[in-house]
GROMACS .gro file of C-alpha atoms in nm:
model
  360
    1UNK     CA    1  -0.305   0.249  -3.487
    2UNK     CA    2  -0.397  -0.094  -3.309
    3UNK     CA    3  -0.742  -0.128  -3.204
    4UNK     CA    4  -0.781  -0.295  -2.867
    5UNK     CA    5  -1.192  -0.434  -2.804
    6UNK     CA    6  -1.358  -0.490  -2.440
    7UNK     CA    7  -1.649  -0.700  -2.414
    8UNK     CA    8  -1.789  -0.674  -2.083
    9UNK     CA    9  -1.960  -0.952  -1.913
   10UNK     CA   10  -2.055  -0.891  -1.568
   11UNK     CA   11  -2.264  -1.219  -1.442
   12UNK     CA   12  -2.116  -1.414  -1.184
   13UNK     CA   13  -2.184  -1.672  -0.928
   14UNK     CA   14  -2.067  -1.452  -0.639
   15UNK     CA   15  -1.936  -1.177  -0.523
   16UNK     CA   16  -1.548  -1.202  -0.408
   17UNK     CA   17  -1.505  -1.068  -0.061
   18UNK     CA   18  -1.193  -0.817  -0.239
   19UNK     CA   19  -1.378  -0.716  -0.548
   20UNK     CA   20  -1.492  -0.397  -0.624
   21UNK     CA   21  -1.559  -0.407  -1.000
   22UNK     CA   22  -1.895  -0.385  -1.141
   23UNK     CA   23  -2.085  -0.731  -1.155
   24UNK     CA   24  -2.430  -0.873  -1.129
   25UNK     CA   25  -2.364  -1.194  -0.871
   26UNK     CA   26  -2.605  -1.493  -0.852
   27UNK     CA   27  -2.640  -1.611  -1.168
   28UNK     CA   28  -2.546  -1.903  -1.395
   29UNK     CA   29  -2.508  -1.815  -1.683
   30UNK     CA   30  -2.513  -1.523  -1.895
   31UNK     CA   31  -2.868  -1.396  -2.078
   32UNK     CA   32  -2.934  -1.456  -2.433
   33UNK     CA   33  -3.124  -1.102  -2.392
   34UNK     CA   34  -2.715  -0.941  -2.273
   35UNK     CA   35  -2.572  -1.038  -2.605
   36UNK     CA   36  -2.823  -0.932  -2.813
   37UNK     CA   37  -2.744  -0.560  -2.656
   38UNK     CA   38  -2.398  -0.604  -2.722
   39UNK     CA   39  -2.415  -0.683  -3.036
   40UNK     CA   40  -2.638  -0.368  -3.070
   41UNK     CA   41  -2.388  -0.125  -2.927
   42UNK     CA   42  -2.139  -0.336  -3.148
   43UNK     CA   43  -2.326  -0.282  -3.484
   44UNK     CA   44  -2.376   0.118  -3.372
   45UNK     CA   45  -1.980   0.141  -3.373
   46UNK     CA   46  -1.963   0.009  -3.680
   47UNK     CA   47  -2.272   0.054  -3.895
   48UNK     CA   48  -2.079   0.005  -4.223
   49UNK     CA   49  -1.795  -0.192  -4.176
   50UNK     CA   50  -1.690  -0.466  -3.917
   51UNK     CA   51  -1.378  -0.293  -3.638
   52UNK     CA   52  -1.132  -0.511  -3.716
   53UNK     CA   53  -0.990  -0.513  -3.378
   54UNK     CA   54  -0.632  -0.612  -3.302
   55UNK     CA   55  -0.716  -0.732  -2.981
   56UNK     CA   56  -1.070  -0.876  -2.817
   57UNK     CA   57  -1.102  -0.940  -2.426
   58UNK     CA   58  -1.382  -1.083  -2.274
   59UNK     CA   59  -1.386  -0.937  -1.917
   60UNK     CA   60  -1.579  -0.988  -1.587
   61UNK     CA   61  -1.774  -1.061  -1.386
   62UNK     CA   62  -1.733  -1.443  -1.504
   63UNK     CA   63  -1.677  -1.439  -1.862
   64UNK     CA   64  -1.650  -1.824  -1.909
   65UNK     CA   65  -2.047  -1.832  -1.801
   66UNK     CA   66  -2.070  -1.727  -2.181
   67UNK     CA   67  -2.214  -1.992  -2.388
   68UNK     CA   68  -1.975  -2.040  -2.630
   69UNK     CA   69  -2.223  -2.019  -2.926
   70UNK     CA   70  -2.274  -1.612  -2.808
   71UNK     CA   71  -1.905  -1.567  -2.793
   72UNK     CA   72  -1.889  -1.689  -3.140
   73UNK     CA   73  -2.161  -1.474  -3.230
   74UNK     CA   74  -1.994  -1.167  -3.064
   75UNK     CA   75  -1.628  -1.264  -3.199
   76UNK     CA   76  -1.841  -1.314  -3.558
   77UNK     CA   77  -1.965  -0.946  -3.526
   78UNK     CA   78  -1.633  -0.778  -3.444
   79UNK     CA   79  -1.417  -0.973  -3.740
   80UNK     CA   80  -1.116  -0.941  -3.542
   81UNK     CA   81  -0.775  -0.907  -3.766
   82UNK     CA   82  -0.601  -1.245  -3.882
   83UNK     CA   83  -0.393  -1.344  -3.579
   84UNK     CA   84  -0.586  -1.085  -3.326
   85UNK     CA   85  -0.553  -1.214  -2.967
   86UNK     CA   86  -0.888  -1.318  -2.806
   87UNK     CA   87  -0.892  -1.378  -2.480
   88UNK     CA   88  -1.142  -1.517  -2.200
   89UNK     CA   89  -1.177  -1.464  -1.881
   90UNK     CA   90  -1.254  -1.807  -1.662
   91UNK     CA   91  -1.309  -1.900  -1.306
   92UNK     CA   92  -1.160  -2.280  -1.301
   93UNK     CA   93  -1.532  -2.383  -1.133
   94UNK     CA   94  -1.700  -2.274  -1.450
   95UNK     CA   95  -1.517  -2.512  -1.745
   96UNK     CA   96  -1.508  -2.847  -1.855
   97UNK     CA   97  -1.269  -2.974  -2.130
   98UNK     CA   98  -1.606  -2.942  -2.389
   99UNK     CA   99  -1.632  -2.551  -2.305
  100UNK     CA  100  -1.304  -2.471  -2.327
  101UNK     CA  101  -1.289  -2.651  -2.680
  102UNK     CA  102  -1.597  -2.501  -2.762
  103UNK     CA  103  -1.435  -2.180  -2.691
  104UNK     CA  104  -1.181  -2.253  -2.902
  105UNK     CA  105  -1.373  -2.335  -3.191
  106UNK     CA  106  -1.540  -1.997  -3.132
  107UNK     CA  107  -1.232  -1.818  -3.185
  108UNK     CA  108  -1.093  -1.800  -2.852
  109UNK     CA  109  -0.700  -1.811  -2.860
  110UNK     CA  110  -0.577  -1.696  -2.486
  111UNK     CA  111  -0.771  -1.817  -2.143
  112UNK     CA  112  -0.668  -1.630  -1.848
  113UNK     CA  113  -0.796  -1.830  -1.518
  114UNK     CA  114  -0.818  -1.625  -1.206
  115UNK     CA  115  -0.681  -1.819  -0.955
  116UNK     CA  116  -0.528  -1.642  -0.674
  117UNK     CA  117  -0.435  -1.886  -0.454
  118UNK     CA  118  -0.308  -2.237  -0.438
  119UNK     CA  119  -0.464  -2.281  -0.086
  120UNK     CA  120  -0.826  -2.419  -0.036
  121UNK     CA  121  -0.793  -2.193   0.313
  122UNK     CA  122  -0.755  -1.855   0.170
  123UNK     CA  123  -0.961  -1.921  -0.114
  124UNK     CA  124  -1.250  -1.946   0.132
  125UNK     CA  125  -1.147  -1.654   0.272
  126UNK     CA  126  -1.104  -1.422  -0.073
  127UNK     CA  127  -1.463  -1.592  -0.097
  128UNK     CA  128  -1.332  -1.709  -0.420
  129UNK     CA  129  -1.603  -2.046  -0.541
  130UNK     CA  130  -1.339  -2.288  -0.679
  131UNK     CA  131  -1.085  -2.515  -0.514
  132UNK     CA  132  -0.697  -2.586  -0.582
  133UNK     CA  133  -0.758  -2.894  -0.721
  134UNK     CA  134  -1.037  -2.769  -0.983
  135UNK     CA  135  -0.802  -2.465  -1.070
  136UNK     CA  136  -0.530  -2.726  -1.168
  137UNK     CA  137  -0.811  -2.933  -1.338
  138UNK     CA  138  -0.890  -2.664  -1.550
  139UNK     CA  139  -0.536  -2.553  -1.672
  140UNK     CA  140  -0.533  -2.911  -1.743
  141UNK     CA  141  -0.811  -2.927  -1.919
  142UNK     CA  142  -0.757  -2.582  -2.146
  143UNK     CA  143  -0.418  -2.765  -2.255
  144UNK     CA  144  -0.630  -3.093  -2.406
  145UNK     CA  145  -0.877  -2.819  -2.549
  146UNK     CA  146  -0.561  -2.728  -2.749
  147UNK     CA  147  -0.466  -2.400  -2.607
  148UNK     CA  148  -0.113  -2.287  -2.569
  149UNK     CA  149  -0.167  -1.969  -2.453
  150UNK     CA  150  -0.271  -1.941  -2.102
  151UNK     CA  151  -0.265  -1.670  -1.835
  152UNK     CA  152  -0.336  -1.713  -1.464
  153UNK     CA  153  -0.380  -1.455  -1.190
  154UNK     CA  154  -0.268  -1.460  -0.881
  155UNK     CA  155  -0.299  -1.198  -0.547
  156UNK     CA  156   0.017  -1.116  -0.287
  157UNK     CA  157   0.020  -1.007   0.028
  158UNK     CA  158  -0.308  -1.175   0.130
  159UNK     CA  159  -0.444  -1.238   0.505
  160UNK     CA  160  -0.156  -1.450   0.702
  161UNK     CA  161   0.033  -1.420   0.374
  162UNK     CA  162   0.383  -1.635   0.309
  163UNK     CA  163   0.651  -1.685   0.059
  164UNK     CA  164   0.536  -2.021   0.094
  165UNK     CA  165   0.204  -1.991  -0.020
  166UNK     CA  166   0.306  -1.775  -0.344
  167UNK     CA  167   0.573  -2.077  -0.430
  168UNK     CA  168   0.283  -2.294  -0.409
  169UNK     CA  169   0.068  -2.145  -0.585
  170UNK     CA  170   0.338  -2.087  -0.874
  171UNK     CA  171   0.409  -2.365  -0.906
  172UNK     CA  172   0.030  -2.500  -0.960
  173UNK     CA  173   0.050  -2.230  -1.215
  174UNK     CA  174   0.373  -2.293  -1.398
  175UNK     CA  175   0.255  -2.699  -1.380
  176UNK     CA  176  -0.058  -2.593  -1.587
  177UNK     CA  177   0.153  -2.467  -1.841
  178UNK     CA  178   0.065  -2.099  -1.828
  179UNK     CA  179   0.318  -1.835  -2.028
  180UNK     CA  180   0.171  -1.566  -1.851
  181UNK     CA  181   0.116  -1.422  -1.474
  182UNK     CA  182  -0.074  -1.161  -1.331
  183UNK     CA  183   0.034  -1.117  -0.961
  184UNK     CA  184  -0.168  -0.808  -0.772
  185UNK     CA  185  -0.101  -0.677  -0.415
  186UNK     CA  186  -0.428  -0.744  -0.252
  187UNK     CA  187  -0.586  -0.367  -0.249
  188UNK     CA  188  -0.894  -0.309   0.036
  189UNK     CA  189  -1.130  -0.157  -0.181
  190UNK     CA  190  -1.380   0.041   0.027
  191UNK     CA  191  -1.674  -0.030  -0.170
  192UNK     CA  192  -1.578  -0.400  -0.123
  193UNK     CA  193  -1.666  -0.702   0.131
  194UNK     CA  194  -1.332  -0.657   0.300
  195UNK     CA  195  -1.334  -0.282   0.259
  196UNK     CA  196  -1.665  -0.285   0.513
  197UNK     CA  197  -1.515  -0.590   0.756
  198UNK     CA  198  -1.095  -0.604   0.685
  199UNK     CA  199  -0.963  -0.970   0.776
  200UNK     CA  200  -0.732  -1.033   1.004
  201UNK     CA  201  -0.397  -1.107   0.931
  202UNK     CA  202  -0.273  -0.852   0.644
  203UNK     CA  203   0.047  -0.767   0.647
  204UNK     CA  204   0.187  -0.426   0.697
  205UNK     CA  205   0.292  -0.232   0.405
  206UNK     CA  206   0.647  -0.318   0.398
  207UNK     CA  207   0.557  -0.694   0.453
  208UNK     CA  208   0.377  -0.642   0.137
  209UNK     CA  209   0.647  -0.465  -0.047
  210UNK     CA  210   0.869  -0.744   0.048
  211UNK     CA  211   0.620  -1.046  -0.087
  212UNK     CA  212   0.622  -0.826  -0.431
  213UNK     CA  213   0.977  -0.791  -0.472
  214UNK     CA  214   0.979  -1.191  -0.347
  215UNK     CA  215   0.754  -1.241  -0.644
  216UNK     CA  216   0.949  -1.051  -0.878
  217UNK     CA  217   1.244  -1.236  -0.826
  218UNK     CA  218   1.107  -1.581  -0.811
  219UNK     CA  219   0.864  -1.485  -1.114
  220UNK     CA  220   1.183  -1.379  -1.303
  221UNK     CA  221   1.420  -1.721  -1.188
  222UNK     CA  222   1.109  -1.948  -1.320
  223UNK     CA  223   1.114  -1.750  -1.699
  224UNK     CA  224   0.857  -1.501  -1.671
  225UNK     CA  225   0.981  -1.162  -1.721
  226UNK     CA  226   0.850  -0.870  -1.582
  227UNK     CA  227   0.690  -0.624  -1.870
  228UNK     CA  228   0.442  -0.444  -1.662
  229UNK     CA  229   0.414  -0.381  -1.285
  230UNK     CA  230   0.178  -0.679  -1.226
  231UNK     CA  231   0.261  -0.868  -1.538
  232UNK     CA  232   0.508  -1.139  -1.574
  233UNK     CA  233   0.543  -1.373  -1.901
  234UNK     CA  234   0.755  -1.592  -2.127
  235UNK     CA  235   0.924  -1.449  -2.392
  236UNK     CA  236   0.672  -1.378  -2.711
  237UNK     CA  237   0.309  -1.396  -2.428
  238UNK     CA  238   0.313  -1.071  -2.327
  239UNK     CA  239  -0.064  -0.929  -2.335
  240UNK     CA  240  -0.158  -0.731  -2.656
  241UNK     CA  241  -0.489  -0.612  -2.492
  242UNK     CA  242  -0.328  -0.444  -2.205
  243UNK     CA  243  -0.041  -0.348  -2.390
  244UNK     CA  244  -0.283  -0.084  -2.597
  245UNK     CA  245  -0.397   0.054  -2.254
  246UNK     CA  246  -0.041   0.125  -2.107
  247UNK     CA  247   0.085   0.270  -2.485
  248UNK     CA  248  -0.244   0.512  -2.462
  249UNK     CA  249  -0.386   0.304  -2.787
  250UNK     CA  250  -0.757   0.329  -2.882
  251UNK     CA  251  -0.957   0.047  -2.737
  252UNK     CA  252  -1.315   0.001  -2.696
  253UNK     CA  253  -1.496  -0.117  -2.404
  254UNK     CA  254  -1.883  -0.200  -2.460
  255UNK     CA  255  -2.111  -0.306  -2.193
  256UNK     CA  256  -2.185  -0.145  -1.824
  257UNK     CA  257  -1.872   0.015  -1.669
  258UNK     CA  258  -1.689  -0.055  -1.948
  259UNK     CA  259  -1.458   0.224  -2.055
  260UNK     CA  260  -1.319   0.352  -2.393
  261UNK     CA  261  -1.019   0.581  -2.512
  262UNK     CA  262  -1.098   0.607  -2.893
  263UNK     CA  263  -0.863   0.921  -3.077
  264UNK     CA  264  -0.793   1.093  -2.727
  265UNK     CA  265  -1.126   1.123  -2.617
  266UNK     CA  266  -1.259   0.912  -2.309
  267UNK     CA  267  -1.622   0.764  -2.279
  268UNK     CA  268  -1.783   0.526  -2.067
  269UNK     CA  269  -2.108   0.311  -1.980
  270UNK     CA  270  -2.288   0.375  -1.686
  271UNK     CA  271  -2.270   0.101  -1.423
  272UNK     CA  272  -2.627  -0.004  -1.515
  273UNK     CA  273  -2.720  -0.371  -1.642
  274UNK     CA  274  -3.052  -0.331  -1.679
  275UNK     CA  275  -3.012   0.026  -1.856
  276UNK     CA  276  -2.787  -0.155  -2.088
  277UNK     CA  277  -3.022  -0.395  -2.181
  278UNK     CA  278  -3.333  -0.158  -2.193
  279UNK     CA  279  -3.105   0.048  -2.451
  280UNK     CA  280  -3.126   0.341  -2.193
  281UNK     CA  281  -2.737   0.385  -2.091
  282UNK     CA  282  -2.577   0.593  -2.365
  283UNK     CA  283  -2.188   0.652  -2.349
  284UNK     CA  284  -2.124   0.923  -2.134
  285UNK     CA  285  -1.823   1.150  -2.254
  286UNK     CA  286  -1.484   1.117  -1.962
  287UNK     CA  287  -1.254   1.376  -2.046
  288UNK     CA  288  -0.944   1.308  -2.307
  289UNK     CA  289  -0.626   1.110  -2.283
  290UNK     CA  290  -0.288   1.298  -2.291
  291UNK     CA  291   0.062   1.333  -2.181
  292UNK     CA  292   0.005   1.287  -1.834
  293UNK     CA  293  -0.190   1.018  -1.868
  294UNK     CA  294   0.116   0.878  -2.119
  295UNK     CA  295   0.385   0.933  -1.870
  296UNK     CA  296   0.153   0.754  -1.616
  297UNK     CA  297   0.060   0.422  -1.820
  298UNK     CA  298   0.427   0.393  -1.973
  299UNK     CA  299   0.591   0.431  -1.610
  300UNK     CA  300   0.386   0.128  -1.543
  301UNK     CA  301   0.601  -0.074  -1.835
  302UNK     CA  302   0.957  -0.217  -1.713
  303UNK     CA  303   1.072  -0.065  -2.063
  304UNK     CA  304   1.006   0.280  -1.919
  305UNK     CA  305   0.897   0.631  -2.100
  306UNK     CA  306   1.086   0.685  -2.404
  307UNK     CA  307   1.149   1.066  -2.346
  308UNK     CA  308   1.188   1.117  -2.722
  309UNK     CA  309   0.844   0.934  -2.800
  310UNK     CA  310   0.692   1.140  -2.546
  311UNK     CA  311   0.824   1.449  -2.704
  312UNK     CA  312   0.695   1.350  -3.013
  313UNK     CA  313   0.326   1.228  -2.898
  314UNK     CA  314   0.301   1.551  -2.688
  315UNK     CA  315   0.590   1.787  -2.739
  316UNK     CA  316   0.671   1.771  -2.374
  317UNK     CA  317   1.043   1.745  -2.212
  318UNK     CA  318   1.139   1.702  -1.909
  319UNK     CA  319   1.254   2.046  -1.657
  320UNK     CA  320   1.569   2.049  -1.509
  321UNK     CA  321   1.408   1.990  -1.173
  322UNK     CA  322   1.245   1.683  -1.286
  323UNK     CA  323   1.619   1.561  -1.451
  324UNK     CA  324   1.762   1.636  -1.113
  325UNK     CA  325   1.476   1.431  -0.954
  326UNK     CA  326   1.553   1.146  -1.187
  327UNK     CA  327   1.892   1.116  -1.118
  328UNK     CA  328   1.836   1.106  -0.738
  329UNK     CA  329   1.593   0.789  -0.800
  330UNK     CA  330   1.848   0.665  -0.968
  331UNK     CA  331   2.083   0.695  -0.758
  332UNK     CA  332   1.888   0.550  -0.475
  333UNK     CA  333   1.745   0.242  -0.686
  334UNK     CA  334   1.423   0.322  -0.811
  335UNK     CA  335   1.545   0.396  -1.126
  336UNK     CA  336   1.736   0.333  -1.439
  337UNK     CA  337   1.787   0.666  -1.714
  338UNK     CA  338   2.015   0.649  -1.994
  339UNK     CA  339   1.985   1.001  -2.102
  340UNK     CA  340   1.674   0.860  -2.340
  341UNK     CA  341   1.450   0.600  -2.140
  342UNK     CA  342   1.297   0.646  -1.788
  343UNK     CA  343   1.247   0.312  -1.658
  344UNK     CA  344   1.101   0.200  -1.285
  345UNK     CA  345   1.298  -0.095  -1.107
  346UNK     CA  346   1.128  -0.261  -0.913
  347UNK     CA  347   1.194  -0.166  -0.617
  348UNK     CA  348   1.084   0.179  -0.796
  349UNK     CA  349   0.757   0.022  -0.920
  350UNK     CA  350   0.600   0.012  -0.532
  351UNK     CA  351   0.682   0.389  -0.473
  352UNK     CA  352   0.521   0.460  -0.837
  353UNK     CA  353   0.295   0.717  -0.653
  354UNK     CA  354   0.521   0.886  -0.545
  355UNK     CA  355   0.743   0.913  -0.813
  356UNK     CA  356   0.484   1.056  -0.992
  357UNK     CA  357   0.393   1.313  -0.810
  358UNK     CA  358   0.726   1.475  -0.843
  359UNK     CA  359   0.696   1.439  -1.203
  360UNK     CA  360   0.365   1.566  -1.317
   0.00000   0.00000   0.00000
């Protein structure tokens, strides 16, 4: 069984006006004092021998504001397997060609720059703190580091949102080299800056479906293919991190509001820096992991739910209600069923919800 690891690192210089996850904004770099603890937490998973993780993600917050003498340290700690995928968040304001290489000689093989947008405009507005120009600086710079395995995100359906602005900004993207995309519908958040004052200009929710299947398409006529419903990438870059999630692997996640799915059983941190540093945030236990959660996460993957796999994780089948249900979203696009594999089009893909609802 792979072994996916989550090293949460929740500094950052702001807070985005869309985000939502848990971060400590206003600072510029991360605390010698934060690894320390997470190399604590790392050595009480593993007292006696290293994890050997398949997989290691550093996550945000703003990752790259590690100094890349800690992530070696951390990377060190874990002993990752031969050939394990380590990736690293970065903001494109936060790197120079030095860091990234210095990343690299930590052990860092995969960067994934959050970029969003090609337009100066609607950064400002997403409150993002880098430019078009520095994001296309730093995919620029990560190549000459020597990395070949680069990831950038990007958001749809933003405030005055066009198919113009996503062919811009994929193509600043695809000119950086990247072998992976991560393109998310822009999501009000409630406990976010936009959730408490929306912007002006969002499209409505069919606008929004349309930019997303506009994506799809143009995502899929440039090379990337689509393996997950917000995950696009040339043949052989697919993510192995996520890829444990959505196949209801065990991964780790250590740090504050980081969560963990280790033989079925959920656990988390509470969303408490300074807890996690005083050694006074203990995992708290989140329920298990099972075939609803399966069907769920593999209905995400264009592959689709293997109905004999499922039988065999969970000895579940499908009613004759839900076959009959199937066939209907087949038959009106949402859908493709060969009598073995479920899998989501598309166009299925943005009615996900409610697809799912009919079959759990």
């Amino acid at each position: 069984m792979s072994l996916g690891l989550y090293l949460h690192i929740p500094y950052c210089f702001s807070k985005c006006r869309y985000c939502d996850f848990y971060s400590a904004p206003g600072q510029r770099g991360v605390p010698r004092a934060y690894v320390d603890a997470l190399l604590r937490e790392l050595s009480r998973f593993a007292p006696d021998a290293p994890l050997r993780p398949d997989t290691l993600y550093f996550g945000g917050g703003t990752p790259s504001l590690l100094d890349p003498a800690d992530a070696a340290r951390l990377i060190a700690a874990a002993q990752p397997l031969p050939g394990a995928e380590i990736t690293l968040e970065a903001n494109p304001e936060t790197v120079t060609e030095d860091s990234l290489r210095a990343f690299r000689e930590a052990g860092v093989n995969r960067i994934s720059f959050g970029v969003q947008s090609a337009r100066d405009s609607q950064l400002k507005t997403l409150g993002r703190p880098h430019t078009a120009k520095q994001a296309r600086a730093a995919f620029a710079a990560a190549r000459r580091a020597g990395f070949e395995n680069l990831s950038g995100d990007i958001m749809l359906a933003l405030p005055h949102y066009t198919q113009t602005e996503f062919d811009e900004t994929l193509e600043l993207i695809e000119d950086g080299g990247a072998a992976h995309i991560s393109a998310y519908l822009l999501k009000i958040e409630p406990d976010s800056a936009f959730g408490r004052t929306p912007p002006e200009g969002l499209p409505t929710s069919d606008e929004a479906a349309d930019f997303y299947l506009y994506a799809v398409e143009q995502l899929e006529h440039h090379g990337y293919r689509q393996y997950e419903i917000s995950n696009f990438a040339r043949p052989g870059y697919e993510g192995k991190h996520n890829l444990i999630y959505w196949d209801c692997g065990d991964y780790l996640g250590i740090g504050p509001a980081a969560h963990s799915c280790m033989g079925g059983k959920r656990f988390y941190y509470p969303a408490d820096t300074e807890a996690f540093l005083r050694d006074e945030a203990a995992p708290v236990m989140d329920g298990g992991c099972g075939a609803e959660d399966y069907l769920i996460l593999q209905l995400r993957l264009r592959k689709g739910l293997s109905l004999d796999e499922y039988k065999k994780r969970y000895g579940r089948e499908f009613s004759t209600t839900q076959l009959a249900f199937v066939q209907n979203c087949v038959k009106s696009g949402y859908a493709n069923f060969d009598g073995h594999t479920l899998a989501l089009t598309p166009a299925g893909l943005i009615v996900q919800n409610s697809i799912l609802a009919e079959l759990l």
